[in-house]
Short mmCIF file of C-alpha atoms and ligand atoms in Angstrom, two decimals:
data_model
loop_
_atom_site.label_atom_id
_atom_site.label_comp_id
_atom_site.label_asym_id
_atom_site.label_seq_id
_atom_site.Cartn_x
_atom_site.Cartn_y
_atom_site.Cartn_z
CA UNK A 302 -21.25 -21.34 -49.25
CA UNK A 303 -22.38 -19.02 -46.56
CA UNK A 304 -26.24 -19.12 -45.49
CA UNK A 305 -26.53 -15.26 -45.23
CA UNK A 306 -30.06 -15.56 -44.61
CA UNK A 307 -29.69 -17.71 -41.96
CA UNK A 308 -26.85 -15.26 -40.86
CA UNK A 309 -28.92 -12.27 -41.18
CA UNK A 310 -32.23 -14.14 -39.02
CA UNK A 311 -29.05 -14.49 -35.97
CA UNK A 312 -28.84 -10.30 -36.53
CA UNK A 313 -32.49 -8.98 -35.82
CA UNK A 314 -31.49 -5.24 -36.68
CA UNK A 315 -30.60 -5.58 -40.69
CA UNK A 316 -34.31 -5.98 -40.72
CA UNK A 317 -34.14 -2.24 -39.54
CA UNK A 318 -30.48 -0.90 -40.37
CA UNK A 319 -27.92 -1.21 -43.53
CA UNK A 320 -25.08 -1.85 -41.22
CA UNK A 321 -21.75 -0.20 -43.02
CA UNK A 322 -20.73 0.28 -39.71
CA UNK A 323 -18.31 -2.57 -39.18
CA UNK A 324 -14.96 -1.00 -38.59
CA UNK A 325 -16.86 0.98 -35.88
CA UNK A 326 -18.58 -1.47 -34.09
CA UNK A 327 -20.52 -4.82 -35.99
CA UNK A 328 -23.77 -5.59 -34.94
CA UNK A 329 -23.59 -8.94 -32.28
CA UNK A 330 -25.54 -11.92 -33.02
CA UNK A 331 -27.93 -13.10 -31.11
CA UNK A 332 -25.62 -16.28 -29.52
CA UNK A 333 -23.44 -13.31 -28.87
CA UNK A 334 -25.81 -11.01 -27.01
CA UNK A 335 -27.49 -14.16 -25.64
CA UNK A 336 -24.09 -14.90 -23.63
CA UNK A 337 -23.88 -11.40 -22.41
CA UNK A 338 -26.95 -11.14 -21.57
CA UNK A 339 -27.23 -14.49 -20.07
CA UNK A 340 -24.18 -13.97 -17.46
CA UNK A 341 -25.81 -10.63 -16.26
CA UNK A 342 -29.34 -12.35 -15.66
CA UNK A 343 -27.61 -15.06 -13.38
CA UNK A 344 -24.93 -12.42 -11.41
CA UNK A 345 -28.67 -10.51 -10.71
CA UNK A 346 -29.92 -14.11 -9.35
CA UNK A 347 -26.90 -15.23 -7.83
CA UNK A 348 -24.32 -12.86 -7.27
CA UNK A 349 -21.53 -11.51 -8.96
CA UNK A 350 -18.74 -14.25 -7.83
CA UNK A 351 -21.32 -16.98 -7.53
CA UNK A 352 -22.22 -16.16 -11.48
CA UNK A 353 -18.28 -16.75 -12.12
CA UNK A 354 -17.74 -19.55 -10.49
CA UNK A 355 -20.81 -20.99 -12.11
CA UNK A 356 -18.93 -20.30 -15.43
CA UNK A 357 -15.58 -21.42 -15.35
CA UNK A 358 -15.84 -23.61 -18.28
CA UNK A 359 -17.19 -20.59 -20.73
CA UNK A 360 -14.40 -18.69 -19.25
CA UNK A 361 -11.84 -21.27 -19.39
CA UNK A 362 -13.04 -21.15 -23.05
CA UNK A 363 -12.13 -17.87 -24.13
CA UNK A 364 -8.18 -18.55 -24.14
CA UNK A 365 -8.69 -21.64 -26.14
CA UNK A 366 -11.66 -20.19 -28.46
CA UNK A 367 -8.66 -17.34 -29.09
CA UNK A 368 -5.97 -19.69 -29.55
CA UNK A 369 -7.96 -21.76 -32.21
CA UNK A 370 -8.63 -18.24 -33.88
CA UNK A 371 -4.74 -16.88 -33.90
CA UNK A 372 -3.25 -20.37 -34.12
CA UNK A 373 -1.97 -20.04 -30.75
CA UNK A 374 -1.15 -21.56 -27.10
CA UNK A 375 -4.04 -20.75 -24.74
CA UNK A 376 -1.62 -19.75 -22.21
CA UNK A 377 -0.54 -16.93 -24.82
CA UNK A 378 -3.65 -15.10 -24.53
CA UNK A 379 -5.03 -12.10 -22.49
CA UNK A 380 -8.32 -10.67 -21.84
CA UNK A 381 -8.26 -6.96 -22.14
CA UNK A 382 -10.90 -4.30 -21.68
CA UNK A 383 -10.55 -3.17 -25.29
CA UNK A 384 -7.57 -2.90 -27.85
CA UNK A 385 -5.87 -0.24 -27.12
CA UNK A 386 -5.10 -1.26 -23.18
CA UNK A 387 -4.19 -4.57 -24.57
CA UNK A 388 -1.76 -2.90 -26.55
CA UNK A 389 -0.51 -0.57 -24.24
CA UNK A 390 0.18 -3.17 -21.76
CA UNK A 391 2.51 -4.92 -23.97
CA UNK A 392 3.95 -1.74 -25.36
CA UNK A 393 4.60 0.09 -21.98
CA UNK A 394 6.12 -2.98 -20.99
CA UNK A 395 8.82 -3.24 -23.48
CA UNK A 396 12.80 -3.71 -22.94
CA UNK A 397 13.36 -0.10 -24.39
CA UNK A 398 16.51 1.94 -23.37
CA UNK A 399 17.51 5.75 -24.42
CA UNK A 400 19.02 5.87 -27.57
CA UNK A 401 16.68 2.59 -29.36
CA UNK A 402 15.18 3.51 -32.52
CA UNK A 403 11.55 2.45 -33.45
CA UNK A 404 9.98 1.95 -37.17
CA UNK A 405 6.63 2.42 -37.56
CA UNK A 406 4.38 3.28 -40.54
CA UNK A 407 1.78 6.46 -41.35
CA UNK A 408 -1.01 3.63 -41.23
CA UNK A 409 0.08 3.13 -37.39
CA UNK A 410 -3.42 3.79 -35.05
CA UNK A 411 -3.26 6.98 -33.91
CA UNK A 412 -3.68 5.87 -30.20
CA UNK A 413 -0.44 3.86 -30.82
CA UNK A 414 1.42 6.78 -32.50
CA UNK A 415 0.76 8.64 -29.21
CA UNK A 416 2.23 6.30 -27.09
CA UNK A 417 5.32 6.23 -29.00
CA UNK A 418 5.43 10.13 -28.72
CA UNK A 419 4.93 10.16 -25.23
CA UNK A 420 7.45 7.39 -24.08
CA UNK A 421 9.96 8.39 -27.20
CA UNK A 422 9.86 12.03 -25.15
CA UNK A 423 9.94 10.10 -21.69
CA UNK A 424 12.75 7.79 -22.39
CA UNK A 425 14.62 9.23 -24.77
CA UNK A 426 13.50 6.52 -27.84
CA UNK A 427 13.49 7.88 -31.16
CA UNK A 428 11.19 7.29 -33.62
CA UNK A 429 11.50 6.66 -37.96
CA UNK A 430 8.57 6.60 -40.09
CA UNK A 431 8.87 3.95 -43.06
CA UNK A 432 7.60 5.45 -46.14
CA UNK A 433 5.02 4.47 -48.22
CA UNK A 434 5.49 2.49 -51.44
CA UNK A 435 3.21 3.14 -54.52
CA UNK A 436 0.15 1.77 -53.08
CA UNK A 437 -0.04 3.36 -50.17
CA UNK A 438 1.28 0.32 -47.91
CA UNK A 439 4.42 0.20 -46.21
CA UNK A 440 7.31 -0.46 -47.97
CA UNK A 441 9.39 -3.43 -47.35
CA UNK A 442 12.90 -2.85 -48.85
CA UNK A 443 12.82 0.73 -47.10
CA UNK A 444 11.76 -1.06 -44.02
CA UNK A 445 15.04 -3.07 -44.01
CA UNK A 446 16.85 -0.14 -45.21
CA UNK A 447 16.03 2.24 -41.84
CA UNK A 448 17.42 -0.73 -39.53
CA UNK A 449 20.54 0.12 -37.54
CA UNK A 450 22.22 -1.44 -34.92
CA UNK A 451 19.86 0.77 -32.34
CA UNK A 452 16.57 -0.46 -33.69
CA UNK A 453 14.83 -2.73 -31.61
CA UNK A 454 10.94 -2.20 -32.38
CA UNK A 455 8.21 -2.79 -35.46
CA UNK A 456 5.41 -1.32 -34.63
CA UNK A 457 2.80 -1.80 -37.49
CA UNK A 458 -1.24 -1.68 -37.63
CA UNK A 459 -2.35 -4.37 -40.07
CA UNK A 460 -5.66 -2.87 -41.27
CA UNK A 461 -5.66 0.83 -40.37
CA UNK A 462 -8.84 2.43 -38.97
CA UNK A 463 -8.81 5.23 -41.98
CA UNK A 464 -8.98 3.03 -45.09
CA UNK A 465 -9.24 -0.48 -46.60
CA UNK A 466 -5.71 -1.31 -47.31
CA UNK A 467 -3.72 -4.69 -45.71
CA UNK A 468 -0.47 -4.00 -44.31
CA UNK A 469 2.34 -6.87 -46.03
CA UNK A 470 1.91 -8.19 -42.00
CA UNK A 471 3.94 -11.56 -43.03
CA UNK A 472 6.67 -9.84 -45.29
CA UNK A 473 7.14 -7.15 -42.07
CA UNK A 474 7.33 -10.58 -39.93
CA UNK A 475 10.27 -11.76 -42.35
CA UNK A 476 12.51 -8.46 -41.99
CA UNK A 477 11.68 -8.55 -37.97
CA UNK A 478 12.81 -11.96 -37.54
CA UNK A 479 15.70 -11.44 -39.62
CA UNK A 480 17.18 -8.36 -37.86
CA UNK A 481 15.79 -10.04 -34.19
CA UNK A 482 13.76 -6.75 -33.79
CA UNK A 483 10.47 -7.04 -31.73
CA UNK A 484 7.05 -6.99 -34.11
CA UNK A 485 4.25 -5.43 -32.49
CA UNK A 486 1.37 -6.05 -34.61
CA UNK A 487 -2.06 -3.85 -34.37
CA UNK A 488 -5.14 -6.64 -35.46
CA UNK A 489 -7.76 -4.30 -34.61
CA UNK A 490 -9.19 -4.32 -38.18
CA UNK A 491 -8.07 -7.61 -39.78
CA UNK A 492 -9.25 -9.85 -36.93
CA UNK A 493 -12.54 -11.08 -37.35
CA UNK A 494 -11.71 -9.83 -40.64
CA UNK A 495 -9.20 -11.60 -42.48
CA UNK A 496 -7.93 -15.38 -41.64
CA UNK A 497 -5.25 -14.62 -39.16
CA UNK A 498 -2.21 -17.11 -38.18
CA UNK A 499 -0.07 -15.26 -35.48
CA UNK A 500 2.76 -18.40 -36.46
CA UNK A 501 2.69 -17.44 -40.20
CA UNK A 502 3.09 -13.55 -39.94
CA UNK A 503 5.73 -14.50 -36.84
CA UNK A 504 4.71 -11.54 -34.51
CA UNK A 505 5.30 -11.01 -30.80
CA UNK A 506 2.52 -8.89 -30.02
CA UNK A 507 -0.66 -9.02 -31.13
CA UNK A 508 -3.71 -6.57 -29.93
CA UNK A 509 -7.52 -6.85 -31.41
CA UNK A 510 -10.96 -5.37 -30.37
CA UNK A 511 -13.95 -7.50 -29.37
CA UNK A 512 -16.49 -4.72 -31.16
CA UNK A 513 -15.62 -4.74 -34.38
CA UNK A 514 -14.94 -7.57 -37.43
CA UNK A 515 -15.41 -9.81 -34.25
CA UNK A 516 -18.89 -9.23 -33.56
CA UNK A 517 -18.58 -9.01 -29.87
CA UNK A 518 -19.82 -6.63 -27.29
CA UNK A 519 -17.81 -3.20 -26.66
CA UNK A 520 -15.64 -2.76 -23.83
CA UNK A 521 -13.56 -5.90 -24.82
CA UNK A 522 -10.73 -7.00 -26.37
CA UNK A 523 -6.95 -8.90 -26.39
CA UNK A 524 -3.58 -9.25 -26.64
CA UNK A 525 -1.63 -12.12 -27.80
CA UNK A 526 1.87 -12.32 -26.42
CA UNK A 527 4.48 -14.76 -28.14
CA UNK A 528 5.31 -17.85 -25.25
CA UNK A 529 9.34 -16.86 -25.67
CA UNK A 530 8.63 -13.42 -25.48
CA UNK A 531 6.58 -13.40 -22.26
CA UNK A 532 9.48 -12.32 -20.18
CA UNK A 533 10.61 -9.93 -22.31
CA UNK A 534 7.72 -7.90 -21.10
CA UNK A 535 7.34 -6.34 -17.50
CA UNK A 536 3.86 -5.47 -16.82
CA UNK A 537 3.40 -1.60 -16.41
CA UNK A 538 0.85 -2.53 -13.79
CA UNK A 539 0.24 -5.76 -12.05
CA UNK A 540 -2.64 -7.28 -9.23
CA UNK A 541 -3.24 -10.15 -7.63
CA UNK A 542 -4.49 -11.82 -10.67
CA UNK A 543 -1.51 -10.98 -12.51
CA UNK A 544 1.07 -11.86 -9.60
CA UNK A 545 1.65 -13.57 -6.49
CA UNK A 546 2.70 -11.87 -3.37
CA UNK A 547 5.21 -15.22 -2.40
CA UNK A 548 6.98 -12.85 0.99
CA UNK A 549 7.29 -9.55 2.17
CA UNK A 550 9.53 -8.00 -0.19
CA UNK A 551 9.18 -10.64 -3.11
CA UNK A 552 6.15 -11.41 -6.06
CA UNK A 553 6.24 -13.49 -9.04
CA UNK A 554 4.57 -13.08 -12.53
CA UNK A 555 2.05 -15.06 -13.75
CA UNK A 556 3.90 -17.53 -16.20
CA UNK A 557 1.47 -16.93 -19.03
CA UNK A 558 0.08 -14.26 -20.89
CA UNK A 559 -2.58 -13.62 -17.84
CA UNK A 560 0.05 -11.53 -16.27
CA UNK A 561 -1.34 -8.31 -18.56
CA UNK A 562 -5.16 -8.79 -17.24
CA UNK A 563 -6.57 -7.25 -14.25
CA UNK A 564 -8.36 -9.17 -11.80
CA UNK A 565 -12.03 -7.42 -11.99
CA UNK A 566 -13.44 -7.35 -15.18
CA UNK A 567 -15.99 -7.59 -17.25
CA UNK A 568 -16.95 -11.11 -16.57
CA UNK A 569 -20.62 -11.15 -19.12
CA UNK A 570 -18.33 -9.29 -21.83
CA UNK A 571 -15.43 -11.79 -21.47
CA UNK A 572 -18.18 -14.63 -22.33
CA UNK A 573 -19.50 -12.59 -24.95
CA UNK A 574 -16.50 -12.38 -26.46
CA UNK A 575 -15.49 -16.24 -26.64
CA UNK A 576 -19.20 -16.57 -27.68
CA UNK A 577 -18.24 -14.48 -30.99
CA UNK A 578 -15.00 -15.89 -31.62
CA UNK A 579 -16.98 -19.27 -31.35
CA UNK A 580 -19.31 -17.84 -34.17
CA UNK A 581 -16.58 -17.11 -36.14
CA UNK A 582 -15.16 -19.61 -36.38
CA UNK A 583 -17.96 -21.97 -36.49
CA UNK A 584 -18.48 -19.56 -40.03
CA UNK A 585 -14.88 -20.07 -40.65
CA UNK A 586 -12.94 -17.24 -41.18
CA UNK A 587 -11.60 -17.86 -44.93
CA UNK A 588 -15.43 -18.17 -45.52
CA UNK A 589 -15.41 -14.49 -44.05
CA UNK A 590 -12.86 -13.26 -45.80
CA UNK A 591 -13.93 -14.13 -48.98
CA UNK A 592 -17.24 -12.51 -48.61
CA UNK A 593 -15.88 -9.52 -47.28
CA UNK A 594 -13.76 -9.32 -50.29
CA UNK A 595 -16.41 -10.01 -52.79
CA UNK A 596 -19.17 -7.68 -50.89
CA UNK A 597 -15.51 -4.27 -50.85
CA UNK A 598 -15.54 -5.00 -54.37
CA UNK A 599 -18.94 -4.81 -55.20
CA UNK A 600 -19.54 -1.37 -53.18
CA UNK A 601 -15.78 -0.36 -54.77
CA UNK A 602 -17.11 -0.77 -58.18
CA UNK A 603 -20.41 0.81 -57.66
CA UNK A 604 -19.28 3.90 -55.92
CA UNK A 605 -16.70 3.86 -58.76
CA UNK A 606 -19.00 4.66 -60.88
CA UNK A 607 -20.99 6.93 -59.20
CA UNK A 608 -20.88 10.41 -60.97
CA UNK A 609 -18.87 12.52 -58.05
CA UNK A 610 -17.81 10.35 -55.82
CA UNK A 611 -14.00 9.59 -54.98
CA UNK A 612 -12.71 6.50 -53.61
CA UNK A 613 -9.53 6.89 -51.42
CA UNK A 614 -8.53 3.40 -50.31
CA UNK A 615 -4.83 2.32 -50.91
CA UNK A 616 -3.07 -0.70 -50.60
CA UNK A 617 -2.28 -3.56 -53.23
CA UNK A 618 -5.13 -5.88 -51.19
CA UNK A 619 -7.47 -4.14 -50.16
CA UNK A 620 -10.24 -5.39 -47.46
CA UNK A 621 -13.69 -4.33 -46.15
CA UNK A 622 -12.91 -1.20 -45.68
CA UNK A 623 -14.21 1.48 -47.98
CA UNK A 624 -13.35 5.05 -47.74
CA UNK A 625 -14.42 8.08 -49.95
CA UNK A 626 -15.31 11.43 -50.80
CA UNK A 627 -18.70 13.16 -52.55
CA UNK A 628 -18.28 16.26 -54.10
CA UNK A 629 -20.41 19.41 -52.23
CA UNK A 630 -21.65 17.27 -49.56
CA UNK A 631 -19.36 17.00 -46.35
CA UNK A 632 -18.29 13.57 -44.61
CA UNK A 633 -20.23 14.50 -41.64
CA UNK A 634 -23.01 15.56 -43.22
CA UNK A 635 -23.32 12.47 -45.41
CA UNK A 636 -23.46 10.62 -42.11
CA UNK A 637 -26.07 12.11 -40.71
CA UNK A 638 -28.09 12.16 -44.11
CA UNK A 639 -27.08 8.43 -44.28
CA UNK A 640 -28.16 7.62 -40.80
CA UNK A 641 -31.70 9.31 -41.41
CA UNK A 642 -32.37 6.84 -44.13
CA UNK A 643 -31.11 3.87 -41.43
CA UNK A 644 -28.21 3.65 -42.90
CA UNK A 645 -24.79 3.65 -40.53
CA UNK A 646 -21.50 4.66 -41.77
CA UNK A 647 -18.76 6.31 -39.87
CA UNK A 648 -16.10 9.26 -40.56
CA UNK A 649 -12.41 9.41 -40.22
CA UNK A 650 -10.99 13.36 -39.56
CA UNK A 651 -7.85 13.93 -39.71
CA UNK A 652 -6.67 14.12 -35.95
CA UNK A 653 -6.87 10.18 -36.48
CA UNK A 654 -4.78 10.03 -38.65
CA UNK A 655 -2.95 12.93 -39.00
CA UNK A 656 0.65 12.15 -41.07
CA UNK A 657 -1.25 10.02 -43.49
CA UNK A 658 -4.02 12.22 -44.54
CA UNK A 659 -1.63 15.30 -44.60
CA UNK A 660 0.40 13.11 -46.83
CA UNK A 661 -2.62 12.57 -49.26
CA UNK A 662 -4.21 15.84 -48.79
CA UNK A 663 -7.35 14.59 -47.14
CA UNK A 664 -8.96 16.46 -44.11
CA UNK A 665 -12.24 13.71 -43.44
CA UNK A 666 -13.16 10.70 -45.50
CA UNK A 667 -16.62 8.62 -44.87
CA UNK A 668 -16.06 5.20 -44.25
CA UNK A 669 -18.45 2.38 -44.87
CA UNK A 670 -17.35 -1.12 -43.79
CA UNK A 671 -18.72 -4.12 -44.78
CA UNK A 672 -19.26 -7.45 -43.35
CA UNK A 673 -20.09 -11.28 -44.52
CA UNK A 674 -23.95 -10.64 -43.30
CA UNK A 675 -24.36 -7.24 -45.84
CA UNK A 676 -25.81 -8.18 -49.33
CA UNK A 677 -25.63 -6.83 -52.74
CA UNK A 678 -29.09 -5.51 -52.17
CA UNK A 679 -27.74 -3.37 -49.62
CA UNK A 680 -24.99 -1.77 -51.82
CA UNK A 681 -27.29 -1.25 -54.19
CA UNK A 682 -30.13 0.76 -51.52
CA UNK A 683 -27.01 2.36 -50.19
CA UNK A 684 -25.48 3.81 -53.58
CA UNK A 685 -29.29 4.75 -54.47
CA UNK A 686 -29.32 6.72 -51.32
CA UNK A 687 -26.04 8.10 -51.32
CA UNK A 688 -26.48 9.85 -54.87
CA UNK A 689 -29.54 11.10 -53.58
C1 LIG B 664 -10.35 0.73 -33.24
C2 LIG B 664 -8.89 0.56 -33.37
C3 LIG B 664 -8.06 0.51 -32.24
C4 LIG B 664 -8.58 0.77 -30.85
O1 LIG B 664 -9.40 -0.23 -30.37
P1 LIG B 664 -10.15 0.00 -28.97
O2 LIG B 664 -10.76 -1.32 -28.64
O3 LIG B 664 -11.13 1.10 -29.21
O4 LIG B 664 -9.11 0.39 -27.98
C5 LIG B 664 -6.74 0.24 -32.42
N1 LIG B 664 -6.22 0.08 -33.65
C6 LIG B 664 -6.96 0.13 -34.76
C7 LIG B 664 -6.34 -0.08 -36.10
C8 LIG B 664 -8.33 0.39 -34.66
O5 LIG B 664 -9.07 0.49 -35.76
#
């Protein structure tokens, strides 16, 4: 059992705020800010490179917190400034020639679906959308179906950003490995989230966020990079961190997954980010999971049956993501009526994700996103409020 007060004393503000903010960005615990914090006291004291050199070892740490957390090698892991660069760099990187077909799903990010427009228009890739099956998730058997001897790519987000269903990431792992296609898997939502074992759902690619389920500081996040599939991948851009200048006309890549990280970054972030995968696991993350579960299905229930309010979350498991509607009161406006009461939810419009909610008919859905430090007590305040 989970000590949430204990939990809760580690995150000062839900003293202040109901936090149903999550998917946006969760609030950081104190070790967390501590280790942010900490790093930029001692680069004002010391200096910049002094303050790195003095922390190797907490550096050092955050490819083997990661690995502990995906189930991975250390040397499979990069530091990124936030999820969608980690992804990119993977992405842009790809073996892809004119004529290669890539499957993908509505539920894709929609930062991901442009990339795949722009370099499908670049390089002449094409793109097929799997349908849906009837919950909303993406459907295996038509998966397998749309494979032909062209396609090369699965690109799949796990949790999308617009609702609280889980993407069958191990059964899309199955049909990848059995057609040799490359799996590109968007954790953006589920890590921090849901107990995640890179080995078990057999991707190549993996991208995640520090901000969100993670609890870490914004302007961070990762990409984990298969150890056979390293050199698949040529680095859209590369440094001196990420390659050696060995003569005048020849380089090398770094051997590991480093080779997609710049040299400057965010040194205090990068610490805060092991920091929270430390907390996380120290937690564990089936412990996580399973109050995330219980806490969706609490708020599910109760804004079930709350007289004009429509839930619009798909998926045969569905996680801590909760999307709906209220009837005569606007997303955006429930927000801001929300937020007066200090209460923090977010909103999804449609330009995010754009073929889905055409699809279901939805222009903006509110989206409140729980985590393992929320309470019952909470969904109850927050229901109260909410029906006004
Ligand atoms: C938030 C999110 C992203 C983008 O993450 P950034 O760190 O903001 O780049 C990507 N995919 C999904 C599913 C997300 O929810």
């Amino acid at each position: 059992m989970l000590d949430i007060c204990a939990l809760r004393a580690d995150t000062p503000a839900c003293q202040t705020v109901l936090h149903f903010n999550n998917a946006g960005a969760a609030l950081m615990p104190t070790p967390v800010f501590n280790a942010v914090t900490n790093h930029l006291t001692l680069e004002q004291n010391i200096g910049g490179y002094e303050a790195a050199r003095a922390t190797q070892e907490d550096q050092a740490a955050f490819y083997t917190e990661f690995a502990a957390l995906l189930n991975a090698d250390p040397d499979e892991i990069a530091y990124a400034e936030n999820a969608t660069r980690a992804w990119d760099m993977a992405f842009y990187g790809l073996p892809l020639n004119p004529g290669d077909r890539i499957l993908t799903h509505a539920s894709d990010y929609v930062s991901n679906m442009l990339a795949l427009l722009q370099q499908a228009q670049r390089r002449g890739l094409h793109i097929d959308l799997v349908p849906s099956n009837a919950s909303g998730q993406i459907d295996i058997a038509a998966l397998e179906a749309l494979i032909t001897p062209r396609t090369r790519l699965i690109s799949l987000t796990h949790v999308p950003t617009q609702g609280g269903l889980i993407n069958p990431a191990v059964e899309v792992g199955r049909i990848a490995k059995k057609y040799g296609l490359i799996y590109l898997l968007d954790a953006c939502q589920s890590v921090g989230q849901l107990a995640l074992n890179v080995r078990t759902v057999g991707c190549d690619i993996l991208s995640g966020t520090g901000r969100k389920f993670l609890r870490g500081p914004r302007g961070t996040g990762f990409l984990y990079v298969r150890k056979g599939f390293l050199d698949q991948i040529d680095p859209p851009f590369i440094d001196l961190h990420s390659a050696t200048w060995t003569g005048p006309g020849t380089y090398t890549l770094d051997p590991t997954a480093k080779r997609f990280e710049n040299w400057e970054s965010f040194v205090a972030g990068r610490i805060g980010l092991m920091q929270a995968v430390r907390y996380a696991r120290q937690i564990g993350l089936e412990n996580i999971e399973l109050r995330i579960s219980m806490l969706a299905s609490a708020l599910r229930f109760a804004l079930g049956s709350t007289p004009g309010i429509t839930l619009h979350d798909q998926g045969a498991q569905k996680c801590g993501i909760i999307t709906f509607t209220k009837q005569g009161e606007d997303p955006e406006q429930i927000r801001a009526r929300l937020h007066k009461s200090q209460i923090n939810v977010s909103t999804t419009q449609r330009s995010s994700a754009l073929i889905d909610f055409d699809a279901r008919g939805i222009t903006s859905l509110v989206r409140a996103s729980v985590h393992y430090y929320n309470t019952e007590a909470e969904i109850g305040r927050f229901v109260d409020v909410l029906s006004g």
